[in-house]
């Protein structure tokens, strides 16, 4: 089958698998705060010697980017900064009080919103407050998401002095028409300046986030964006698909209509064009929508089999415990997930009442854990193996049947105790993972692994 036919066949929506089960299939009715704490404490006791991860959600932005599906609050009122940081530190206090020993931190990531909305001195107070009740693991990876328009030299220097060596800049697209449609403006010179400044300060891993499938994008415009990106030589590039879900995001200030979006066929061409350009210029596909230079730690982790994936995306750390602080953050104890409340006012109320601000979660059963390991292996290493004794004959027969189309299309090789994804199959890793997704298969039987009409 030709590449174009394969693209048409497997062009179906599917999860990004930052967790398994994915959030729509959490059994929230079985989740309790007590069960979450018990799971967290057990996993922490078993894995703190390796270190834990912290994800900290900083939700404020000064303007609305209408392509964004993140939890955010639009304001120019910077008086919100200090009360929110006070709440984050209090939430951290509540968690450290539950743990059996001082946490060893291996990873901190600031997400948003716009972390660089916050003044450098306030971010420094946050980091110092976190570290005051923790020790550092032998190897650490601290990073933050920066806006090219408001990340200053002071931001970079203050965070670098506190151990941050990774920064990710949201570029999205350089075409002015596209930027106008999505209300996100940053000229190339601005991105060039902040990228070069980051290197000068000492950041060893700089990432640029690009999005394909945005309104008014063309093959010519995506080529221009990729060429400009390659000229700056970021260490990592995330090349994401735009998810058009206006019923979640709302129309806001968006400057486009639904018909201004690329067709599904063109959207796929945009990705294939960008992917080919990146690979021709020294970037390696290390996982779904992610590319890295051979000198970057993420590529090295991919090569030596230590790449990991969690709610923060791909990471080089192998932590089993990730504590999420802040509004809408998700925590992961490996055997349970817990998400915080989504409204800032509700979050602040919970913290002021000395309550963990939990909204919902999921306790993984044995089947979940078995499937989670397989999907994690596939999405991080493009192969997986399993202990044949833990799979019943019926389970294997059903799985092999679901994998048969991928075998026929020369996308995977199936062994008695595992699967290896071939080069042609890497583009369709999401579909292959879906074949293992028992929660989705049982609870959403309408979901297809590939198109029924090709």
Coordinates of C-alpha atoms in Angstrom, one line a residue:
X1 CA 0.0 0.0 0.0
X2 CA 1.3 3.5 -0.9
X3 CA 2.2 6.0 1.8
X4 CA -0.7 8.2 0.8
X5 CA -3.1 5.2 1.1
X6 CA -1.7 4.4 4.5
X7 CA -2.2 8.0 5.7
X8 CA -5.8 7.9 4.5
X9 CA -6.4 4.5 6.1
X10 CA -5.1 5.4 9.5
X11 CA -6.3 9.0 9.6
X12 CA -8.6 8.6 12.6
X13 CA -8.6 10.5 15.9
X14 CA -6.9 8.9 18.9
X15 CA -5.3 9.6 22.3
X16 CA -1.8 11.1 22.8
X17 CA -1.3 8.5 25.6
X18 CA 0.3 10.7 28.2
X19 CA -1.4 8.2 30.5
X20 CA -3.1 4.9 30.4
X21 CA -6.0 4.7 31.0
X22 CA -6.6 8.1 29.2
X23 CA -8.7 10.6 31.1
X24 CA -12.0 9.9 29.3
X25 CA -11.8 6.3 30.6
X26 CA -11.0 7.0 34.2
X27 CA -13.4 5.3 36.6
X28 CA -13.9 8.4 38.8
X29 CA -16.7 6.8 40.8
X30 CA -14.1 4.4 42.3
X31 CA -11.7 7.1 43.2
X32 CA -11.3 8.4 46.8
X33 CA -8.8 10.7 48.4
X34 CA -7.9 7.9 50.9
X35 CA -7.1 5.5 48.0
X36 CA -5.0 8.2 46.3
X37 CA -3.0 8.9 49.4
X38 CA -2.4 5.2 50.1
X39 CA -1.2 4.7 46.5
X40 CA 1.1 7.8 46.6
X41 CA 2.6 6.8 49.9
X42 CA 3.4 3.3 48.8
X43 CA 4.9 4.3 45.5
X44 CA 6.9 7.1 47.1
X45 CA 8.3 4.7 49.7
X46 CA 9.4 2.4 47.0
X47 CA 10.9 4.9 44.6
X48 CA 12.0 8.1 46.4
X49 CA 15.6 6.9 46.3
X50 CA 15.4 7.5 42.5
X51 CA 13.7 10.8 42.9
X52 CA 10.2 12.2 42.1
X53 CA 8.9 14.7 39.6
X54 CA 6.9 17.9 40.2
X55 CA 4.7 19.5 37.6
X56 CA 3.6 23.0 38.6
X57 CA 0.7 24.6 36.7
X58 CA 1.0 28.4 36.3
X59 CA -2.3 29.3 34.6
X60 CA -2.1 33.0 33.9
X61 CA -1.7 34.6 30.4
X62 CA -1.9 38.2 29.4
X63 CA -3.7 37.4 26.1
X64 CA -5.7 34.6 24.7
X65 CA -4.2 32.3 22.0
X66 CA -7.3 30.8 20.4
X67 CA -5.6 27.5 19.3
X68 CA -4.8 26.6 23.0
X69 CA -6.7 24.0 24.9
X70 CA -4.8 24.4 28.2
X71 CA -6.3 25.5 31.4
X72 CA -5.6 29.3 31.6
X73 CA -6.9 32.6 33.0
X74 CA -6.5 35.7 30.9
X75 CA -5.5 38.8 32.9
X76 CA -3.1 41.7 32.9
X77 CA -3.4 42.0 36.7
X78 CA -0.1 40.7 38.1
X79 CA -1.3 41.1 41.7
X80 CA -2.5 37.5 41.3
X81 CA 1.0 36.1 41.3
X82 CA 1.9 36.1 45.0
X83 CA -1.4 34.7 46.3
X84 CA -1.2 31.9 43.8
X85 CA 2.4 31.1 44.7
X86 CA 1.5 31.1 48.4
X87 CA -1.2 28.5 47.6
X88 CA 1.2 26.3 45.6
X89 CA 3.7 26.3 48.5
X90 CA 0.9 25.4 50.9
X91 CA -0.2 22.6 48.7
X92 CA 3.4 21.3 48.6
X93 CA 3.4 21.5 52.4
X94 CA 0.3 19.3 52.5
X95 CA 1.9 16.7 50.3
X96 CA 5.3 16.7 52.2
X97 CA 3.4 16.1 55.4
X98 CA 1.9 12.9 53.9
X99 CA 5.3 11.5 52.9
X100 CA 7.4 9.2 55.0
X101 CA 10.7 11.0 54.4
X102 CA 12.1 14.1 52.7
X103 CA 11.4 13.9 49.0
X104 CA 14.3 13.7 46.5
X105 CA 13.4 15.8 43.5
X106 CA 14.6 14.7 40.1
X107 CA 12.4 16.8 37.9
X108 CA 10.5 20.1 38.0
X109 CA 8.5 21.4 35.1
X110 CA 6.6 24.7 35.0
X111 CA 3.7 24.5 32.6
X112 CA 0.8 26.8 31.8
X113 CA -0.8 29.1 30.9
X114 CA 2.4 31.2 30.6
X115 CA 5.0 30.5 33.4
X116 CA 6.9 33.6 32.2
X117 CA 3.8 35.7 33.1
X118 CA 5.2 35.5 36.6
X119 CA 8.0 37.9 37.7
X120 CA 11.4 36.2 38.0
X121 CA 11.6 36.9 41.8
X122 CA 8.2 35.2 42.3
X123 CA 9.3 32.2 40.4
X124 CA 12.5 32.1 42.5
X125 CA 10.5 32.2 45.7
X126 CA 8.4 29.3 44.5
X127 CA 11.5 27.2 43.6
X128 CA 13.3 28.0 46.8
X129 CA 10.1 27.2 48.8
X130 CA 9.8 23.8 47.1
X131 CA 13.5 22.9 47.6
X132 CA 13.4 24.0 51.3
X133 CA 11.4 20.8 52.0
X134 CA 13.3 18.5 49.6
X135 CA 16.7 17.3 48.6
X136 CA 18.0 16.9 45.0
X137 CA 18.4 13.6 43.2
X138 CA 21.8 12.7 41.8
X139 CA 20.6 13.9 38.3
X140 CA 18.0 16.6 37.9
X141 CA 16.1 18.0 35.0
X142 CA 14.4 21.4 35.6
X143 CA 12.5 23.1 32.7
X144 CA 9.9 25.6 32.0
X145 CA 7.6 26.7 29.1
X146 CA 8.5 30.2 28.0
X147 CA 6.7 32.7 25.8
X148 CA 9.1 34.3 23.3
X149 CA 7.4 37.6 23.9
X150 CA 7.8 37.9 27.6
X151 CA 10.7 35.6 28.7
X152 CA 13.4 38.0 29.8
X153 CA 17.1 37.7 30.5
X154 CA 16.3 37.9 34.2
X155 CA 13.8 35.0 33.9
X156 CA 16.5 32.9 32.2
X157 CA 19.3 33.8 34.6
X158 CA 17.3 33.5 37.8
X159 CA 15.9 30.1 36.9
X160 CA 19.3 28.9 35.6
X161 CA 20.9 29.7 38.9
X162 CA 18.3 27.5 40.6
X163 CA 19.1 24.5 38.4
X164 CA 16.9 25.0 35.3
X165 CA 18.6 24.0 32.1
X166 CA 15.6 23.3 29.8
X167 CA 13.3 25.8 28.2
X168 CA 10.5 25.3 25.7
X169 CA 9.3 28.1 23.5
X170 CA 5.8 28.1 21.9
X171 CA 6.4 29.2 18.4
X172 CA 3.5 27.5 16.6
X173 CA 3.9 29.2 13.2
X174 CA 5.7 32.2 11.6
X175 CA 3.1 33.1 9.0
X176 CA 1.5 36.4 9.9
X177 CA -1.9 35.3 8.6
X178 CA -1.8 32.2 10.8
X179 CA -0.6 34.2 13.8
X180 CA -3.4 36.7 13.3
X181 CA -6.0 33.9 13.1
X182 CA -4.9 32.3 16.4
X183 CA -4.1 35.6 18.1
X184 CA -0.5 34.6 18.8
X185 CA 2.2 37.0 17.7
X186 CA 6.0 36.5 17.8
X187 CA 8.2 37.5 14.9
X188 CA 11.2 35.4 13.9
X189 CA 13.6 37.9 15.2
X190 CA 12.1 37.8 18.7
X191 CA 12.3 34.0 18.8
X192 CA 15.9 34.2 17.5
X193 CA 16.8 36.7 20.2
X194 CA 15.4 34.6 23.1
X195 CA 16.8 31.4 21.7
X196 CA 20.3 32.8 21.5
X197 CA 20.0 34.4 24.9
X198 CA 19.0 31.1 26.4
X199 CA 22.2 29.5 25.0
X200 CA 24.3 32.3 26.2
X201 CA 22.9 32.0 29.7
X202 CA 23.7 28.2 29.7
X203 CA 20.6 26.3 28.9
X204 CA 21.6 23.0 27.4
X205 CA 18.3 21.9 25.9
X206 CA 16.1 24.4 24.0
X207 CA 12.9 23.3 22.5
X208 CA 10.6 24.9 20.0
X209 CA 6.9 23.9 19.8
X210 CA 5.3 24.0 16.3
X211 CA 1.7 23.2 15.4
X212 CA 0.4 21.9 12.1
X213 CA -3.3 22.0 11.0
X214 CA -3.8 25.6 12.0
X215 CA -6.1 27.9 10.0
X216 CA -4.6 29.2 6.7
X217 CA -1.6 26.9 6.8
X218 CA -0.3 25.8 3.5
X219 CA 2.6 23.6 2.4
X220 CA 4.5 26.7 1.5
X221 CA 3.9 28.4 4.9
X222 CA 4.8 25.3 6.8
X223 CA 8.0 25.0 4.8
X224 CA 8.9 28.5 5.7
X225 CA 8.3 27.9 9.4
X226 CA 10.4 24.8 9.4
X227 CA 13.2 26.5 7.5
X228 CA 13.3 29.3 10.0
X229 CA 13.2 26.8 12.9
X230 CA 16.1 24.8 11.5
X231 CA 18.1 28.0 11.1
X232 CA 17.9 28.5 14.9
X233 CA 18.9 24.8 15.5
X234 CA 16.8 24.1 18.7
X235 CA 17.9 20.9 20.4
X236 CA 14.3 19.6 20.4
X237 CA 11.2 20.2 18.3
X238 CA 7.7 19.3 19.2
X239 CA 5.6 19.2 16.0
X240 CA 2.0 18.9 17.3
X241 CA -1.3 18.4 15.6
X242 CA -3.9 21.2 16.2
X243 CA -6.9 19.7 18.0
X244 CA -10.0 21.6 16.9
X245 CA -12.4 21.3 19.8
X246 CA -14.2 24.6 20.1
X247 CA -16.9 23.1 22.4
X248 CA -14.1 22.9 25.0
X249 CA -12.1 26.0 24.1
X250 CA -14.8 28.3 23.1
X251 CA -14.5 30.7 20.1
X252 CA -12.9 33.5 22.2
X253 CA -11.0 35.9 20.0
X254 CA -10.3 33.5 17.2
X255 CA -9.9 35.1 13.8
X256 CA -11.0 32.2 11.6
X257 CA -13.9 30.0 10.6
X258 CA -14.0 26.3 10.6
X259 CA -13.7 26.2 6.8
X260 CA -10.3 28.1 7.1
X261 CA -8.8 25.0 8.6
X262 CA -6.7 22.7 6.3
X263 CA -8.6 19.6 5.1
X264 CA -7.7 16.3 6.7
X265 CA -5.6 15.4 3.7
X266 CA -3.7 18.7 3.6
X267 CA -3.2 18.5 7.4
X268 CA -1.5 15.2 7.0
X269 CA 0.6 16.6 4.1
X270 CA 1.7 19.4 6.4
X271 CA 3.0 16.9 8.9
X272 CA 4.7 14.7 6.4
X273 CA 6.4 17.8 4.8
X274 CA 7.6 19.1 8.2
X275 CA 8.8 15.6 9.3
X276 CA 10.8 15.1 6.1
X277 CA 12.4 18.5 6.4
X278 CA 13.4 17.9 10.0
X279 CA 14.8 14.5 9.4
X280 CA 16.8 15.8 6.4
X281 CA 18.4 18.4 8.7
X282 CA 19.7 16.2 11.5
X283 CA 16.6 15.7 13.6
X284 CA 15.5 12.3 14.7
X285 CA 12.0 11.2 15.4
X286 CA 12.2 10.1 19.1
X287 CA 8.5 9.5 19.6
X288 CA 5.0 10.8 18.7
X289 CA 5.4 14.3 17.3
X290 CA 8.8 14.8 18.9
X291 CA 12.2 15.3 17.2
X292 CA 15.7 15.9 18.6
X293 CA 19.3 16.3 17.6
X294 CA 21.6 13.5 18.2
X295 CA 23.4 15.6 20.9
X296 CA 20.2 16.1 23.0
X297 CA 19.6 14.0 26.1
X298 CA 16.1 13.0 24.8
X299 CA 17.6 11.4 21.7
X300 CA 20.2 9.7 23.9
X301 CA 17.5 8.4 26.2
X302 CA 15.6 7.1 23.2
X303 CA 18.7 5.3 22.0
X304 CA 19.5 3.7 25.3
X305 CA 15.9 2.7 26.1
X306 CA 15.4 5.1 29.1
X307 CA 12.9 7.5 27.4
X308 CA 9.8 8.0 29.5
X309 CA 6.4 9.6 29.0
X310 CA 3.9 11.1 31.4
X311 CA 1.5 14.0 31.7
X312 CA 4.3 16.4 31.0
X313 CA 5.0 14.6 27.7
X314 CA 8.3 12.9 26.9
X315 CA 11.0 13.0 29.6
X316 CA 14.4 11.5 30.3
X317 CA 13.7 10.9 34.0
X318 CA 12.4 7.5 35.2
X319 CA 10.4 8.6 38.2
X320 CA 7.4 6.6 39.4
X321 CA 5.9 9.5 41.3
X322 CA 4.8 12.8 39.8
X323 CA 3.1 15.3 42.1
X324 CA 1.1 18.0 40.3
X325 CA 0.7 21.3 42.0
X326 CA -1.8 24.0 41.0
X327 CA -5.1 24.3 39.4
X328 CA -6.0 21.4 37.0
X329 CA -2.6 19.6 37.6
X330 CA -2.5 15.8 37.4
X331 CA -0.5 13.7 39.8
X332 CA 0.6 10.1 39.1
X333 CA 1.7 7.5 41.5
X334 CA 2.0 4.8 38.8
X335 CA -0.9 2.9 40.4
X336 CA -3.3 5.9 40.6
X337 CA -4.0 9.3 39.0
X338 CA -5.4 12.4 40.7
X339 CA -6.4 15.6 39.1
X340 CA -6.9 19.0 40.9
X341 CA -9.9 21.1 40.5
X342 CA -10.0 23.2 37.4
X343 CA -11.2 26.6 38.6
X344 CA -8.7 28.9 40.3
X345 CA -11.2 30.2 42.9
X346 CA -12.2 26.6 43.9
X347 CA -8.5 25.7 44.1
X348 CA -7.7 28.7 46.3
X349 CA -10.7 27.9 48.6
X350 CA -9.5 24.3 49.0
X351 CA -6.0 25.4 49.9
X352 CA -7.3 28.0 52.4
X353 CA -9.3 25.2 54.0
X354 CA -6.2 23.0 54.3
X355 CA -7.7 20.5 51.9
X356 CA -6.0 18.7 49.0
X357 CA -7.7 20.3 45.9
X358 CA -8.7 17.0 44.3
X359 CA -11.3 16.9 41.6
X360 CA -11.2 13.4 40.2
X361 CA -8.9 10.4 39.7
X362 CA -8.5 6.8 38.8
X363 CA -7.1 3.8 40.6
X364 CA -5.4 1.4 38.2
X365 CA -6.3 -2.3 38.4
X366 CA -4.0 -5.1 37.3
X367 CA -5.1 -5.1 33.7
X368 CA -4.6 -1.3 33.6
X369 CA -1.0 -1.7 34.8
X370 CA -0.3 -4.5 32.3
X371 CA -1.6 -2.4 29.4
X372 CA 0.1 0.8 30.7
X373 CA 3.5 -0.9 30.5
X374 CA 2.9 -2.1 26.9
X375 CA 1.7 1.3 25.6
X376 CA 4.6 3.1 27.4
X377 CA 7.1 0.7 25.8
X378 CA 5.6 1.3 22.3
X379 CA 5.3 5.0 22.5
X380 CA 8.9 5.4 23.9
X381 CA 10.8 2.6 22.3
X382 CA 8.7 1.5 19.3
X383 CA 8.7 -2.1 20.6
X384 CA 7.3 -4.1 23.6
X385 CA 7.5 -7.5 25.0
X386 CA 5.4 -9.3 27.6
X387 CA 5.5 -12.2 29.9
X388 CA 3.4 -14.9 28.1
X389 CA 2.2 -16.2 31.5
X390 CA 0.4 -13.0 32.3
X391 CA -1.7 -13.0 29.1
X392 CA -4.5 -15.5 28.6
X393 CA -4.8 -17.3 25.3
X394 CA -8.1 -15.4 24.7
X395 CA -6.4 -12.0 25.4
X396 CA -3.5 -12.7 23.0
X397 CA -5.8 -14.0 20.3
X398 CA -8.0 -10.9 20.5
X399 CA -4.9 -8.6 20.5
X400 CA -3.3 -10.4 17.5
X401 CA -6.5 -10.0 15.6
X402 CA -6.5 -6.2 16.2
X403 CA -2.9 -6.0 15.2
X404 CA -3.4 -8.0 11.9
X405 CA -4.0 -4.9 9.7
X406 CA -0.7 -3.4 10.9
X407 CA 1.1 -6.6 10.0
X408 CA -0.5 -6.8 6.6
X409 CA 0.6 -3.1 5.9
X410 CA 4.2 -3.9 7.0
X411 CA 4.0 -1.5 9.9
X412 CA 4.9 -3.9 12.7
X413 CA 6.4 -7.3 13.2
X414 CA 4.5 -9.5 15.6
X415 CA 6.3 -12.0 17.8
X416 CA 4.8 -14.5 20.2
X417 CA 5.8 -12.3 23.2
X418 CA 6.0 -8.9 21.7
X419 CA 5.7 -6.3 18.9
X420 CA 8.3 -4.4 17.0
X421 CA 7.3 -1.2 15.1
X422 CA 8.9 -0.9 11.7
X423 CA 10.1 2.4 10.3
X424 CA 7.0 2.9 8.3
X425 CA 4.9 2.2 11.3
X426 CA 6.3 5.0 13.5
X427 CA 4.0 7.5 11.9
X428 CA 1.1 5.4 13.0
X429 CA 2.2 4.7 16.6
X430 CA -0.9 6.2 18.0
X431 CA -3.1 3.7 16.1
X432 CA -0.9 0.8 17.1
X433 CA -1.2 1.8 20.8
X434 CA -4.9 2.0 20.4
X435 CA -5.0 -1.7 19.6
X436 CA -3.8 -2.4 23.2
X437 CA -6.2 0.1 24.8
X438 CA -8.7 -2.2 26.4
X439 CA -10.5 0.6 28.3
X440 CA -11.3 2.3 25.0
X441 CA -12.2 -0.9 23.1
X442 CA -14.7 -2.0 25.8
X443 CA -16.2 1.4 26.7
X444 CA -16.1 3.1 23.3
X445 CA -16.7 0.3 20.7
X446 CA -17.4 3.0 18.0
X447 CA -13.7 4.0 18.1
X448 CA -11.8 2.7 15.1
X449 CA -8.1 1.9 14.7
X450 CA -8.3 2.8 11.0
X451 CA -10.8 4.2 8.5
X452 CA -13.4 1.8 7.2
X453 CA -13.6 3.6 3.9
X454 CA -10.2 4.0 2.1

